[in-house]
């Protein structure tokens, strides 16, 4: 994932950025596909440099998406019933906005089986945000 130090927040798109910034979508597209048709994460300095996230959990094998590793600005994927329906940012920085959660190092085992070293050894505060692609996130049962 690309992080611009002048604007350090990660960028994601659903639908793909080219559609958002040009023709847009028709009402029929929205009625058929809802808010988006997939998830693209910007991984370069321009919006056309993106990585598409696998929609089905089965499609993760053979990709660079792995469980339990971490780096300074990581993205985590949440699948419900085998389909992508949420994702989140985990940033090793203390971002003070009210929409960020700040889990403590001690709380990490409650939501991760394999704890990456960068979280196990965390000395500062981390900021996380979940983005749900559903109206009913309380019904997510993984």
PDB file of C-alpha atoms in Angstrom:
ATOM      1  CA  UNK A   1       0.000   0.000   0.000  1.00  0.00           C
ATOM      2  CA  UNK A   2       1.274   3.471  -0.879  1.00  0.00           C
ATOM      3  CA  UNK A   3       1.386   6.065   1.912  1.00  0.00           C
ATOM      4  CA  UNK A   4       1.817   9.725   0.987  1.00  0.00           C
ATOM      5  CA  UNK A   5       3.490  11.451   3.941  1.00  0.00           C
ATOM      6  CA  UNK A   6       1.622  14.684   3.163  1.00  0.00           C
ATOM      7  CA  UNK A   7      -1.685  12.776   3.270  1.00  0.00           C
ATOM      8  CA  UNK A   8      -0.976   9.584   5.253  1.00  0.00           C
ATOM      9  CA  UNK A   9      -4.454   8.066   5.115  1.00  0.00           C
ATOM     10  CA  UNK A  10      -4.738   4.941   2.926  1.00  0.00           C
ATOM     11  CA  UNK A  11      -6.948   5.067  -0.173  1.00  0.00           C
ATOM     12  CA  UNK A  12      -9.483   2.463  -1.260  1.00  0.00           C
ATOM     13  CA  UNK A  13     -12.090   2.421  -3.998  1.00  0.00           C
ATOM     14  CA  UNK A  14     -15.321   0.548  -4.731  1.00  0.00           C
ATOM     15  CA  UNK A  15     -15.957   0.684  -7.683  1.00  0.00           C
ATOM     16  CA  UNK A  16     -12.592   1.136  -9.346  1.00  0.00           C
ATOM     17  CA  UNK A  17     -11.200   4.689  -9.305  1.00  0.00           C
ATOM     18  CA  UNK A  18     -11.412   5.162 -13.095  1.00  0.00           C
ATOM     19  CA  UNK A  19     -15.189   4.863 -12.957  1.00  0.00           C
ATOM     20  CA  UNK A  20     -15.587   7.201  -9.980  1.00  0.00           C
ATOM     21  CA  UNK A  21     -13.551  10.000 -11.566  1.00  0.00           C
ATOM     22  CA  UNK A  22     -14.877   9.804 -15.130  1.00  0.00           C
ATOM     23  CA  UNK A  23     -18.283   8.623 -16.276  1.00  0.00           C
ATOM     24  CA  UNK A  24     -19.589   7.552 -12.892  1.00  0.00           C
ATOM     25  CA  UNK A  25     -22.276   4.910 -12.607  1.00  0.00           C
ATOM     26  CA  UNK A  26     -25.838   4.883 -13.793  1.00  0.00           C
ATOM     27  CA  UNK A  27     -28.799   4.339 -11.492  1.00  0.00           C
ATOM     28  CA  UNK A  28     -29.161   0.880 -13.050  1.00  0.00           C
ATOM     29  CA  UNK A  29     -25.523   0.102 -12.087  1.00  0.00           C
ATOM     30  CA  UNK A  30     -26.212   1.189  -8.517  1.00  0.00           C
ATOM     31  CA  UNK A  31     -29.472  -0.784  -8.346  1.00  0.00           C
ATOM     32  CA  UNK A  32     -27.697  -3.907  -9.635  1.00  0.00           C
ATOM     33  CA  UNK A  33     -24.394  -3.651  -7.709  1.00  0.00           C
ATOM     34  CA  UNK A  34     -25.087  -1.479  -4.672  1.00  0.00           C
ATOM     35  CA  UNK A  35     -22.300   0.742  -3.410  1.00  0.00           C
ATOM     36  CA  UNK A  36     -19.544  -1.082  -5.258  1.00  0.00           C
ATOM     37  CA  UNK A  37     -18.473  -4.160  -7.146  1.00  0.00           C
ATOM     38  CA  UNK A  38     -15.186  -4.905  -5.419  1.00  0.00           C
ATOM     39  CA  UNK A  39     -12.348  -3.389  -3.459  1.00  0.00           C
ATOM     40  CA  UNK A  40      -9.241  -1.768  -4.902  1.00  0.00           C
ATOM     41  CA  UNK A  41      -6.403  -0.504  -2.678  1.00  0.00           C
ATOM     42  CA  UNK A  42      -4.154   2.247  -4.023  1.00  0.00           C
ATOM     43  CA  UNK A  43      -0.554   0.982  -4.040  1.00  0.00           C
ATOM     44  CA  UNK A  44       1.278   3.793  -5.809  1.00  0.00           C
ATOM     45  CA  UNK A  45       1.451   7.554  -5.986  1.00  0.00           C
ATOM     46  CA  UNK A  46      -1.386   7.849  -8.524  1.00  0.00           C
ATOM     47  CA  UNK A  47      -4.987   6.608  -8.246  1.00  0.00           C
ATOM     48  CA  UNK A  48      -4.608   4.269 -11.229  1.00  0.00           C
ATOM     49  CA  UNK A  49      -1.988   2.202  -9.354  1.00  0.00           C
ATOM     50  CA  UNK A  50      -4.259  -0.222  -7.499  1.00  0.00           C
ATOM     51  CA  UNK A  51      -4.417  -3.809  -6.288  1.00  0.00           C
ATOM     52  CA  UNK A  52      -7.756  -5.592  -6.462  1.00  0.00           C
ATOM     53  CA  UNK A  53      -8.677  -7.519  -3.309  1.00  0.00           C
ATOM     54  CA  UNK A  54     -10.067 -11.038  -3.887  1.00  0.00           C
ATOM     55  CA  UNK A  55     -13.841 -11.026  -3.411  1.00  0.00           C
ATOM     56  CA  UNK A  56     -14.007 -14.691  -2.393  1.00  0.00           C
ATOM     57  CA  UNK A  57     -11.918 -15.992   0.487  1.00  0.00           C
ATOM     58  CA  UNK A  58     -11.059 -19.102  -1.591  1.00  0.00           C
ATOM     59  CA  UNK A  59      -9.268 -16.836  -4.072  1.00  0.00           C
ATOM     60  CA  UNK A  60      -6.694 -15.667  -1.501  1.00  0.00           C
ATOM     61  CA  UNK A  61      -4.389 -18.639  -2.111  1.00  0.00           C
ATOM     62  CA  UNK A  62      -1.636 -17.824  -4.569  1.00  0.00           C
ATOM     63  CA  UNK A  63      -1.834 -14.082  -3.816  1.00  0.00           C
ATOM     64  CA  UNK A  64       0.316 -11.813  -1.653  1.00  0.00           C
ATOM     65  CA  UNK A  65      -2.452 -11.620   0.974  1.00  0.00           C
ATOM     66  CA  UNK A  66      -1.310 -13.563   4.026  1.00  0.00           C
ATOM     67  CA  UNK A  67      -2.535 -14.058   7.570  1.00  0.00           C
ATOM     68  CA  UNK A  68      -0.624 -12.850  10.589  1.00  0.00           C
ATOM     69  CA  UNK A  69       2.046 -10.663   8.998  1.00  0.00           C
ATOM     70  CA  UNK A  70       2.191  -6.949   9.465  1.00  0.00           C
ATOM     71  CA  UNK A  71       3.849  -3.802   8.297  1.00  0.00           C
ATOM     72  CA  UNK A  72       3.566  -0.149   9.200  1.00  0.00           C
ATOM     73  CA  UNK A  73       0.332   0.537   7.326  1.00  0.00           C
ATOM     74  CA  UNK A  74      -1.468  -2.737   6.865  1.00  0.00           C
ATOM     75  CA  UNK A  75      -4.852  -3.593   5.441  1.00  0.00           C
ATOM     76  CA  UNK A  76      -6.862  -6.418   6.944  1.00  0.00           C
ATOM     77  CA  UNK A  77      -9.652  -8.246   5.136  1.00  0.00           C
ATOM     78  CA  UNK A  78     -12.843  -9.563   6.736  1.00  0.00           C
ATOM     79  CA  UNK A  79     -14.792 -12.334   5.035  1.00  0.00           C
ATOM     80  CA  UNK A  80     -18.282 -13.443   6.088  1.00  0.00           C
ATOM     81  CA  UNK A  81     -19.545 -16.692   4.614  1.00  0.00           C
ATOM     82  CA  UNK A  82     -16.481 -16.761   2.340  1.00  0.00           C
ATOM     83  CA  UNK A  83     -17.252 -13.370   0.718  1.00  0.00           C
ATOM     84  CA  UNK A  84     -15.458 -10.087   1.320  1.00  0.00           C
ATOM     85  CA  UNK A  85     -17.772  -7.786   3.237  1.00  0.00           C
ATOM     86  CA  UNK A  86     -15.441  -5.568   5.259  1.00  0.00           C
ATOM     87  CA  UNK A  87     -11.852  -4.435   5.507  1.00  0.00           C
ATOM     88  CA  UNK A  88      -9.821  -2.194   7.724  1.00  0.00           C
ATOM     89  CA  UNK A  89      -6.686  -0.185   8.189  1.00  0.00           C
ATOM     90  CA  UNK A  90      -4.224  -0.828  10.998  1.00  0.00           C
ATOM     91  CA  UNK A  91      -1.754   2.015  11.267  1.00  0.00           C
ATOM     92  CA  UNK A  92       1.154   2.019  13.702  1.00  0.00           C
ATOM     93  CA  UNK A  93       0.522   5.660  14.546  1.00  0.00           C
ATOM     94  CA  UNK A  94      -1.638   7.582  16.984  1.00  0.00           C
ATOM     95  CA  UNK A  95      -4.238   9.286  14.788  1.00  0.00           C
ATOM     96  CA  UNK A  96      -6.570  11.370  16.975  1.00  0.00           C
ATOM     97  CA  UNK A  97      -9.717  11.390  14.799  1.00  0.00           C
ATOM     98  CA  UNK A  98     -12.882  10.065  16.520  1.00  0.00           C
ATOM     99  CA  UNK A  99     -13.526   7.380  13.875  1.00  0.00           C
ATOM    100  CA  UNK A 100     -10.323   5.488  14.765  1.00  0.00           C
ATOM    101  CA  UNK A 101     -10.159   2.755  17.374  1.00  0.00           C
ATOM    102  CA  UNK A 102      -7.029   2.449  19.502  1.00  0.00           C
ATOM    103  CA  UNK A 103      -6.677  -1.168  20.618  1.00  0.00           C
ATOM    104  CA  UNK A 104      -4.017  -1.810  23.224  1.00  0.00           C
ATOM    105  CA  UNK A 105      -1.261  -4.340  22.704  1.00  0.00           C
ATOM    106  CA  UNK A 106      -2.905  -6.458  25.417  1.00  0.00           C
ATOM    107  CA  UNK A 107      -6.211  -6.585  23.516  1.00  0.00           C
ATOM    108  CA  UNK A 108      -4.725  -7.894  20.247  1.00  0.00           C
ATOM    109  CA  UNK A 109      -5.070 -11.615  21.208  1.00  0.00           C
ATOM    110  CA  UNK A 110      -8.848 -11.109  21.396  1.00  0.00           C
ATOM    111  CA  UNK A 111      -9.026 -10.591  17.619  1.00  0.00           C
ATOM    112  CA  UNK A 112      -5.892 -12.281  16.222  1.00  0.00           C
ATOM    113  CA  UNK A 113      -4.807 -15.885  16.625  1.00  0.00           C
ATOM    114  CA  UNK A 114      -1.305 -15.300  15.283  1.00  0.00           C
ATOM    115  CA  UNK A 115       0.023 -12.000  16.606  1.00  0.00           C
ATOM    116  CA  UNK A 116       2.541 -10.296  14.318  1.00  0.00           C
ATOM    117  CA  UNK A 117       5.772  -9.191  16.010  1.00  0.00           C
ATOM    118  CA  UNK A 118       5.111  -5.547  15.144  1.00  0.00           C
ATOM    119  CA  UNK A 119       1.951  -5.657  17.292  1.00  0.00           C
ATOM    120  CA  UNK A 120       3.363  -7.873  20.028  1.00  0.00           C
ATOM    121  CA  UNK A 121       6.261  -5.424  20.503  1.00  0.00           C
ATOM    122  CA  UNK A 122       4.238  -2.241  19.974  1.00  0.00           C
ATOM    123  CA  UNK A 123       5.326   0.553  22.318  1.00  0.00           C
ATOM    124  CA  UNK A 124       3.134   3.390  21.050  1.00  0.00           C
ATOM    125  CA  UNK A 125      -0.524   3.630  20.135  1.00  0.00           C
ATOM    126  CA  UNK A 126      -2.022   2.022  17.060  1.00  0.00           C
ATOM    127  CA  UNK A 127      -5.018   3.346  15.126  1.00  0.00           C
ATOM    128  CA  UNK A 128      -7.486   1.055  13.370  1.00  0.00           C
ATOM    129  CA  UNK A 129     -10.640   1.590  11.362  1.00  0.00           C
ATOM    130  CA  UNK A 130     -13.147  -0.965  10.061  1.00  0.00           C
ATOM    131  CA  UNK A 131     -15.016  -0.259   6.834  1.00  0.00           C
ATOM    132  CA  UNK A 132     -18.084  -2.458   6.350  1.00  0.00           C
ATOM    133  CA  UNK A 133     -19.588  -3.109   2.937  1.00  0.00           C
ATOM    134  CA  UNK A 134     -22.940  -4.127   4.388  1.00  0.00           C
ATOM    135  CA  UNK A 135     -25.825  -2.477   6.216  1.00  0.00           C
ATOM    136  CA  UNK A 136     -25.734  -5.092   8.988  1.00  0.00           C
ATOM    137  CA  UNK A 137     -22.187  -5.474  10.377  1.00  0.00           C
ATOM    138  CA  UNK A 138     -23.598  -6.980  13.586  1.00  0.00           C
ATOM    139  CA  UNK A 139     -24.497 -10.057  11.513  1.00  0.00           C
ATOM    140  CA  UNK A 140     -20.861 -10.753  10.550  1.00  0.00           C
ATOM    141  CA  UNK A 141     -19.982 -14.178  11.905  1.00  0.00           C
ATOM    142  CA  UNK A 142     -16.783 -14.855   9.894  1.00  0.00           C
TER     143      UNK A 142
END
